Amino acid sequence: MTVDSSIAPPPGATVDPSTAPTAGAVAVAASSDRAARIAALVIAYGWHLLISLPAVLLNWSELRWPWVVGGGWLAVALAGGFAARRLLRGRALPAGPLVVGLLVVDAVVFPASGEEFLFHSANWGWGTVGWFAILFLWGRPLRELVATIAAGAVIALVAVLGQGADAADLSRYGMYVYGVAALPIALAVGAATLRTLAAERARAASASAAVTAQRLAAARAQRDRRDRLALVDATAGDVLADLAAGRADPADPAVQRRCALAAARLRRLIAESDDVPDPLLHELRASADLAERRGVAVDLVTLGTPPPVPVPVRRRLVDPLAAVLSTVDDRARLTVLASPDAVEISLVTPDRGTLEEVVPPPGDEPVEYEDVRDGEVRWTRTRWQAR
């Protein structure tokens, strides 16, 4: 058990990704740790101001060396203020010098208080060392806090023995040591336990949220695959069924055009993905590539960077052009004009008059479609404007 303020693994440690702390777990642990720091500050200064200071002031004239006792009290208060400032800002503390200074002041205060105040609150080192040691050693192993409190107990024992202690004094010494050590150590252990439990709960919540997100993503992927399968079936199912049943003749030019159109749409559906840098251009290139494999010279020109376009919009933008491109047998020019909120795609091909009018697939997306033919040139255009 430590009073470490971080749940991050030490340098060089092997981290299991499934158990690595998430950002949420780290944030919860940090929040719990800050609350524990504030609680430790309140207790330390509450003891120092409300218990030790009144005792010193009320017995000022009776102390052996009152200015030494008071000066030590002030030095510890200032060192605690420095530690509090750094703790609340999450900065590291020079623990070694602070602890050594605390123990030195403690060793001086015992003789400065005088024999009469050996077990008195005016001898404030009894109760202050443990609480301020927590502040100075925050974020360090618990054994260092235990060692510091034990060193304070040794200093007190030397002072007690040095003033001719009897059995009763040793019994009181034992009770004092137990009283001033148990609570600071309990606070340190409790703070570390609370922080660990909070981090574990946050980590469990994060893992549960991740599982839920993965389940939703899997359901969405399954729905998308089902929709895509329906599109593929609608695209090529009829012509394949006719060919299989003998209702269509492969030598018939009309059947060949249906096959070419189905192939173009299948090619576009295969290329349809949001996981590529530019999905719209990716799908256009797939359609152009299929035409080029048939010997068509396709000139693809892009002006501007297309904005993110939803899948249904891409289908309505590309599908009519892919259908027309599937009928071309010599040359075509594809032009993409893009702005931050609009895309316009035009296809210019020779007008062979071999295909019926092509329309975009049904949908609710506002995609403009235009198809102009003059007997020599066919100009097909689709356009989308973001709302």
Coordinates of C-alpha atoms in Angstrom, one line a residue:
M1 CA 0.0 0.0 0.0
T2 CA 1.4 3.4 -0.9
V3 CA 0.2 7.0 -0.8
D4 CA 1.1 7.4 -4.5
S5 CA -0.9 10.1 -6.2
S6 CA -0.8 8.5 -9.6
I7 CA -2.3 5.3 -11.0
A8 CA 0.0 5.4 -14.0
P9 CA 2.4 2.3 -14.3
P10 CA 6.0 2.9 -13.4
P11 CA 8.5 3.4 -16.3
G12 CA 9.4 0.2 -18.0
A13 CA 6.4 -1.7 -16.7
T14 CA 4.5 -4.0 -19.0
V15 CA 0.9 -2.8 -19.4
D16 CA -1.9 -5.1 -20.4
P17 CA -4.1 -3.1 -22.7
S18 CA -7.3 -4.7 -21.3
T19 CA -6.4 -3.6 -17.8
A20 CA -4.7 -0.3 -18.6
P21 CA -6.2 2.7 -16.9
T22 CA -8.4 4.8 -19.1
A23 CA -8.5 8.5 -19.2
G24 CA -11.8 8.4 -17.2
A25 CA -10.2 6.2 -14.6
V26 CA -7.2 8.5 -14.3
A27 CA -9.5 11.5 -13.9
V28 CA -11.6 9.9 -11.2
A29 CA -8.5 8.8 -9.4
A30 CA -7.0 12.3 -9.6
S31 CA -10.2 13.8 -8.4
S32 CA -10.3 11.5 -5.4
D33 CA -6.6 12.1 -4.7
R34 CA -7.2 15.9 -4.7
A35 CA -10.0 15.5 -2.2
A36 CA -7.8 13.5 0.0
R37 CA -5.0 16.1 -0.2
I38 CA -7.5 18.8 0.8
A39 CA -8.7 16.7 3.7
A40 CA -5.1 16.1 4.9
L41 CA -4.3 19.9 4.7
V42 CA -7.4 20.7 6.7
I43 CA -6.5 18.2 9.4
A44 CA -2.9 19.2 9.6
Y45 CA -3.5 23.0 9.8
G46 CA -6.6 22.4 12.0
W47 CA -4.4 20.6 14.5
H48 CA -1.5 23.1 14.2
L49 CA -3.8 26.2 14.5
L50 CA -6.5 25.1 16.8
I51 CA -4.6 22.8 19.2
S52 CA -0.9 23.6 19.2
L53 CA -1.0 27.4 18.7
P54 CA -3.4 28.2 21.6
A55 CA -1.4 25.8 23.9
V56 CA 1.8 27.6 23.0
L57 CA 0.4 31.1 23.5
L58 CA -1.4 30.3 26.8
N59 CA 1.8 28.8 28.3
W60 CA 4.2 31.2 26.6
S61 CA 5.6 32.6 29.8
E62 CA 6.1 29.2 31.4
L63 CA 8.0 27.6 28.5
R64 CA 11.7 27.1 28.9
W65 CA 12.6 28.8 25.6
P66 CA 9.3 30.2 24.3
W67 CA 10.8 31.9 21.2
V68 CA 12.4 28.6 20.1
V69 CA 9.1 26.8 20.5
G70 CA 7.2 29.6 18.7
G71 CA 9.8 30.0 16.0
G72 CA 9.7 26.2 15.3
W73 CA 5.9 26.4 15.2
L74 CA 6.1 29.2 12.6
A75 CA 8.7 27.4 10.5
V76 CA 6.6 24.3 10.3
A77 CA 3.6 26.4 9.4
L78 CA 5.5 28.1 6.6
A79 CA 6.9 24.8 5.3
G80 CA 3.4 23.4 5.4
G81 CA 2.1 26.3 3.4
F82 CA 4.8 25.7 0.8
A83 CA 3.8 22.0 0.6
A84 CA 0.1 22.8 0.4
R85 CA 0.7 25.2 -2.5
R86 CA 2.6 22.5 -4.5
L87 CA 0.2 19.7 -3.5
L88 CA -2.9 21.6 -4.7
R89 CA -1.1 22.4 -8.0
G90 CA -0.1 18.8 -8.4
R91 CA 3.6 19.5 -8.3
A92 CA 6.3 17.4 -6.7
L93 CA 7.7 18.2 -3.3
P94 CA 11.3 18.1 -2.0
A95 CA 10.2 15.5 0.5
G96 CA 13.7 14.8 1.9
P97 CA 14.6 18.3 3.1
L98 CA 11.1 19.0 4.4
V99 CA 11.0 15.8 6.5
V100 CA 14.5 16.3 7.8
G101 CA 13.7 19.9 8.8
L102 CA 10.5 18.7 10.4
L103 CA 12.3 16.2 12.6
V104 CA 15.1 18.7 13.5
V105 CA 12.5 21.2 14.7
D106 CA 10.7 18.4 16.6
A107 CA 14.0 17.5 18.3
V108 CA 14.6 21.1 19.3
V109 CA 11.0 21.8 20.6
F110 CA 11.2 19.0 23.2
P111 CA 14.0 20.5 25.3
A112 CA 12.7 24.1 24.5
S113 CA 9.3 23.3 26.0
G114 CA 10.7 22.2 29.3
E115 CA 10.2 19.2 31.6
E116 CA 6.8 20.5 32.7
F117 CA 5.4 20.4 29.2
L118 CA 6.8 17.0 28.2
F119 CA 3.3 15.6 27.6
H120 CA 1.5 18.9 27.0
S121 CA 0.0 20.3 23.8
A122 CA 2.4 23.3 24.1
N123 CA 5.1 20.7 23.1
W124 CA 3.4 20.7 19.8
G125 CA 5.7 18.3 18.1
W126 CA 3.8 15.3 19.4
G127 CA 0.8 15.9 17.3
T128 CA 2.1 17.9 14.4
V129 CA 4.9 15.7 13.1
G130 CA 2.6 13.0 11.9
W131 CA 0.1 15.2 10.1
F132 CA 2.7 17.4 8.4
A133 CA 4.7 14.3 7.5
I134 CA 1.7 13.2 5.5
L135 CA 1.8 16.5 3.5
F136 CA 5.5 16.3 2.9
L137 CA 5.4 12.7 1.8
W138 CA 2.3 12.7 -0.3
G139 CA 2.6 10.5 -3.3
R140 CA 5.5 8.5 -1.8
P141 CA 5.5 4.9 -0.4
L142 CA 3.7 4.4 2.9
R143 CA 6.9 3.0 4.5
E144 CA 8.5 6.5 4.3
L145 CA 5.6 8.0 6.4
V146 CA 5.9 5.1 8.9
A147 CA 9.7 5.7 9.1
T148 CA 9.2 9.4 9.7
I149 CA 6.7 8.9 12.5
A150 CA 8.9 6.2 14.0
A151 CA 11.8 8.7 13.9
G152 CA 9.6 11.2 15.7
A153 CA 8.8 8.6 18.3
V154 CA 12.5 7.9 18.8
I155 CA 13.1 11.7 19.3
A156 CA 10.3 11.7 21.9
L157 CA 11.7 8.7 23.6
V158 CA 15.1 10.2 23.9
A159 CA 13.5 13.4 25.4
V160 CA 11.4 11.4 27.8
L161 CA 14.4 9.3 29.0
G162 CA 16.6 12.3 29.1
Q163 CA 14.3 13.9 31.6
G164 CA 14.4 11.0 34.0
A165 CA 11.2 9.2 33.0
D166 CA 9.7 6.6 35.3
A167 CA 7.4 3.8 34.4
A168 CA 4.3 6.0 34.4
D169 CA 6.0 8.4 32.0
L170 CA 6.9 5.5 29.7
S171 CA 3.3 4.3 29.8
R172 CA 2.1 7.8 28.8
Y173 CA 4.8 7.9 26.1
G174 CA 3.4 4.6 24.7
M175 CA -0.1 6.0 24.7
Y176 CA 1.0 9.3 23.0
V177 CA 3.0 7.5 20.3
Y178 CA 0.0 5.3 19.5
G179 CA -2.3 8.3 19.5
V180 CA -0.2 10.5 17.2
A181 CA 0.8 7.7 14.8
A182 CA -2.4 5.7 14.3
L183 CA -4.6 8.5 12.9
P184 CA -2.1 9.9 10.3
I185 CA -1.3 6.4 9.1
A186 CA -5.0 5.5 8.9
L187 CA -5.6 8.7 6.9
A188 CA -2.8 7.8 4.5
V189 CA -4.0 4.2 4.0
G190 CA -7.6 5.4 3.7
A191 CA -6.8 8.0 1.0
A192 CA -4.8 5.4 -1.0
T193 CA -7.6 2.9 -0.7
L194 CA -10.3 5.4 -1.6
R195 CA -8.3 6.5 -4.7
T196 CA -7.7 2.9 -5.8
L197 CA -11.3 1.9 -5.4
A198 CA -12.5 5.0 -7.3
A199 CA -10.1 4.2 -10.1
E200 CA -11.3 0.6 -10.2
R201 CA -14.9 1.6 -10.4
A202 CA -14.1 4.1 -13.1
R203 CA -12.1 1.5 -15.0
A204 CA -15.0 -1.0 -14.7
A205 CA -17.5 1.7 -16.0
S206 CA -15.2 2.5 -18.9
A207 CA -14.9 -1.1 -19.8
S208 CA -18.7 -1.5 -19.7
A209 CA -19.2 1.5 -21.9
A210 CA -16.6 0.2 -24.3
V211 CA -18.4 -3.2 -24.5
T212 CA -21.7 -1.4 -25.1
A213 CA -20.2 0.7 -27.9
Q214 CA -18.7 -2.4 -29.5
R215 CA -22.1 -4.1 -29.4
L216 CA -23.8 -1.1 -31.0
A217 CA -21.1 -0.9 -33.6
A218 CA -21.5 -4.6 -34.4
A219 CA -25.2 -4.2 -34.7
R220 CA -24.8 -1.3 -37.0
A221 CA -22.2 -3.1 -39.1
Q222 CA -24.6 -6.1 -39.4
R223 CA -27.4 -3.8 -40.5
D224 CA -25.2 -2.1 -43.1
R225 CA -24.1 -5.5 -44.5
R226 CA -27.8 -6.5 -44.8
D227 CA -28.6 -3.3 -46.6
R228 CA -25.7 -3.7 -48.9
L229 CA -26.7 -7.3 -49.7
A230 CA -30.2 -6.1 -50.6
L231 CA -28.6 -3.4 -52.9
V232 CA -26.4 -6.0 -54.6
D233 CA -29.4 -8.4 -55.0
A234 CA -31.4 -5.6 -56.5
T235 CA -28.6 -4.6 -58.8
A236 CA -27.5 -7.9 -60.3
G237 CA -30.1 -10.4 -59.1
D238 CA -32.6 -9.9 -62.0
V239 CA -30.1 -10.2 -64.8
L240 CA -28.4 -13.2 -63.2
A241 CA -31.8 -14.9 -62.6
D242 CA -32.7 -14.3 -66.3
L243 CA -29.4 -15.7 -67.4
A244 CA -29.7 -18.8 -65.2
A245 CA -33.3 -19.4 -66.3
G246 CA -32.5 -19.0 -70.0
R247 CA -34.8 -16.0 -70.3
A248 CA -31.9 -13.8 -71.4
D249 CA -29.4 -14.4 -74.2
P250 CA -25.8 -13.5 -73.4
A251 CA -25.3 -12.6 -77.0
D252 CA -28.1 -10.0 -76.9
P253 CA -26.6 -6.5 -76.8
A254 CA -29.4 -5.4 -74.4
V255 CA -28.5 -8.2 -72.0
Q256 CA -24.8 -7.3 -72.3
R257 CA -25.7 -3.7 -71.4
R258 CA -27.7 -4.9 -68.4
C259 CA -24.6 -6.9 -67.3
A260 CA -22.3 -4.0 -67.8
L261 CA -24.6 -1.8 -65.8
A262 CA -24.9 -4.4 -63.0
A263 CA -21.1 -4.8 -63.0
A264 CA -20.6 -1.0 -62.7
R265 CA -23.0 -0.8 -59.8
L266 CA -21.4 -3.8 -58.1
R267 CA -18.0 -2.3 -58.5
R268 CA -19.2 1.0 -56.9
L269 CA -20.8 -0.9 -54.0
I270 CA -17.6 -2.8 -53.4
A271 CA -15.7 0.4 -53.4
E272 CA -18.2 2.1 -51.1
S273 CA -16.6 2.7 -47.8
D274 CA -16.0 5.5 -45.3
D275 CA -12.6 4.0 -44.3
V276 CA -10.7 5.5 -47.3
P277 CA -9.3 9.1 -47.4
D278 CA -11.7 10.3 -50.0
P279 CA -14.7 7.9 -50.4
L280 CA -16.4 9.9 -53.2
L281 CA -13.3 9.9 -55.4
H282 CA -12.6 6.4 -54.4
E283 CA -16.0 5.2 -55.8
L284 CA -15.6 7.3 -59.0
R285 CA -12.2 5.8 -59.6
A286 CA -13.6 2.3 -59.1
S287 CA -16.3 3.0 -61.8
A288 CA -13.6 4.6 -64.1
D289 CA -11.3 1.6 -63.6
L290 CA -14.0 -0.8 -64.6
A291 CA -14.6 1.2 -67.8
E292 CA -10.9 1.4 -68.5
R293 CA -10.7 -2.4 -68.3
R294 CA -13.1 -2.5 -71.2
G295 CA -10.7 -0.3 -73.2
V296 CA -12.5 3.1 -72.5
A297 CA -10.2 6.1 -72.1
V298 CA -11.5 7.8 -69.0
D299 CA -10.2 11.3 -68.2
L300 CA -10.9 12.1 -64.5
V301 CA -10.4 15.7 -63.5
T302 CA -10.9 17.0 -59.9
L303 CA -11.1 20.6 -59.0
G304 CA -11.2 21.3 -55.2
T305 CA -11.4 18.9 -52.3
P306 CA -14.7 17.2 -51.8
P307 CA -16.4 17.7 -48.4
P308 CA -17.5 14.7 -46.3
V309 CA -20.5 13.2 -48.2
P310 CA -22.9 10.7 -46.5
V311 CA -23.1 7.3 -48.0
P312 CA -26.8 7.7 -49.4
V313 CA -25.7 11.0 -51.0
R314 CA -22.7 9.3 -52.6
R315 CA -24.9 6.6 -54.0
R316 CA -27.2 9.2 -55.7
L317 CA -24.3 11.2 -56.9
V318 CA -22.2 8.3 -58.4
D319 CA -24.8 5.7 -59.5
P320 CA -26.2 7.5 -62.6
L321 CA -22.7 8.4 -63.8
A322 CA -21.5 4.8 -63.3
A323 CA -24.5 3.6 -65.2
V324 CA -23.8 5.9 -68.2
L325 CA -20.1 5.1 -68.0
S326 CA -20.9 1.4 -68.3
T327 CA -22.4 2.0 -71.7
V328 CA -19.4 3.9 -73.1
D329 CA -17.0 2.0 -75.4
D330 CA -14.4 4.5 -76.5
R331 CA -13.8 7.6 -74.3
A332 CA -15.3 9.7 -71.4
R333 CA -14.4 12.6 -69.3
L334 CA -15.4 12.8 -65.6
T335 CA -15.1 16.2 -63.9
V336 CA -15.5 16.8 -60.2
L337 CA -16.0 20.3 -58.9
A338 CA -15.9 20.6 -55.1
S339 CA -16.3 23.3 -52.6
P340 CA -16.5 23.1 -48.8
D341 CA -20.2 22.5 -48.9
A342 CA -21.1 21.3 -52.4
V343 CA -20.1 18.7 -55.0
E344 CA -20.8 18.6 -58.7
I345 CA -19.9 15.7 -60.9
S346 CA -20.3 15.8 -64.7
L347 CA -19.7 13.1 -67.3
V348 CA -19.3 13.8 -71.0
T349 CA -19.5 10.9 -73.3
P350 CA -20.3 10.3 -77.0
D351 CA -24.1 9.9 -77.3
R352 CA -24.6 6.4 -78.8
G353 CA -28.3 6.3 -77.9
T354 CA -27.8 2.8 -76.6
L355 CA -29.2 3.3 -73.1
E356 CA -32.5 4.3 -71.7
E357 CA -32.6 7.3 -69.4
V358 CA -30.7 6.7 -66.2
V359 CA -32.1 8.0 -62.9
P360 CA -30.6 8.3 -59.5
P361 CA -31.5 5.6 -56.9
P362 CA -34.4 6.6 -54.7
G363 CA -33.7 8.6 -51.6
D364 CA -34.5 11.6 -49.5
E365 CA -31.2 13.4 -50.0
P366 CA -31.4 16.6 -52.2
V367 CA -29.3 15.5 -55.2
E368 CA -29.8 17.3 -58.4
Y369 CA -29.7 15.2 -61.6
E370 CA -29.5 16.3 -65.2
D371 CA -29.0 14.3 -68.4
V372 CA -28.7 16.1 -71.7
R373 CA -28.3 14.4 -75.1
D374 CA -28.0 16.0 -78.5
G375 CA -27.2 12.9 -80.6
E376 CA -23.4 13.5 -80.6
V377 CA -22.5 14.3 -77.0
R378 CA -24.2 13.1 -73.8
W379 CA -23.7 15.3 -70.7
T380 CA -24.8 13.8 -67.4
R381 CA -24.5 15.9 -64.2
T382 CA -25.3 15.3 -60.5
R383 CA -24.9 17.9 -57.8
W384 CA -25.3 18.0 -54.0
Q385 CA -25.4 21.0 -51.8
A386 CA -25.0 20.6 -48.0
R387 CA -27.9 22.0 -46.0

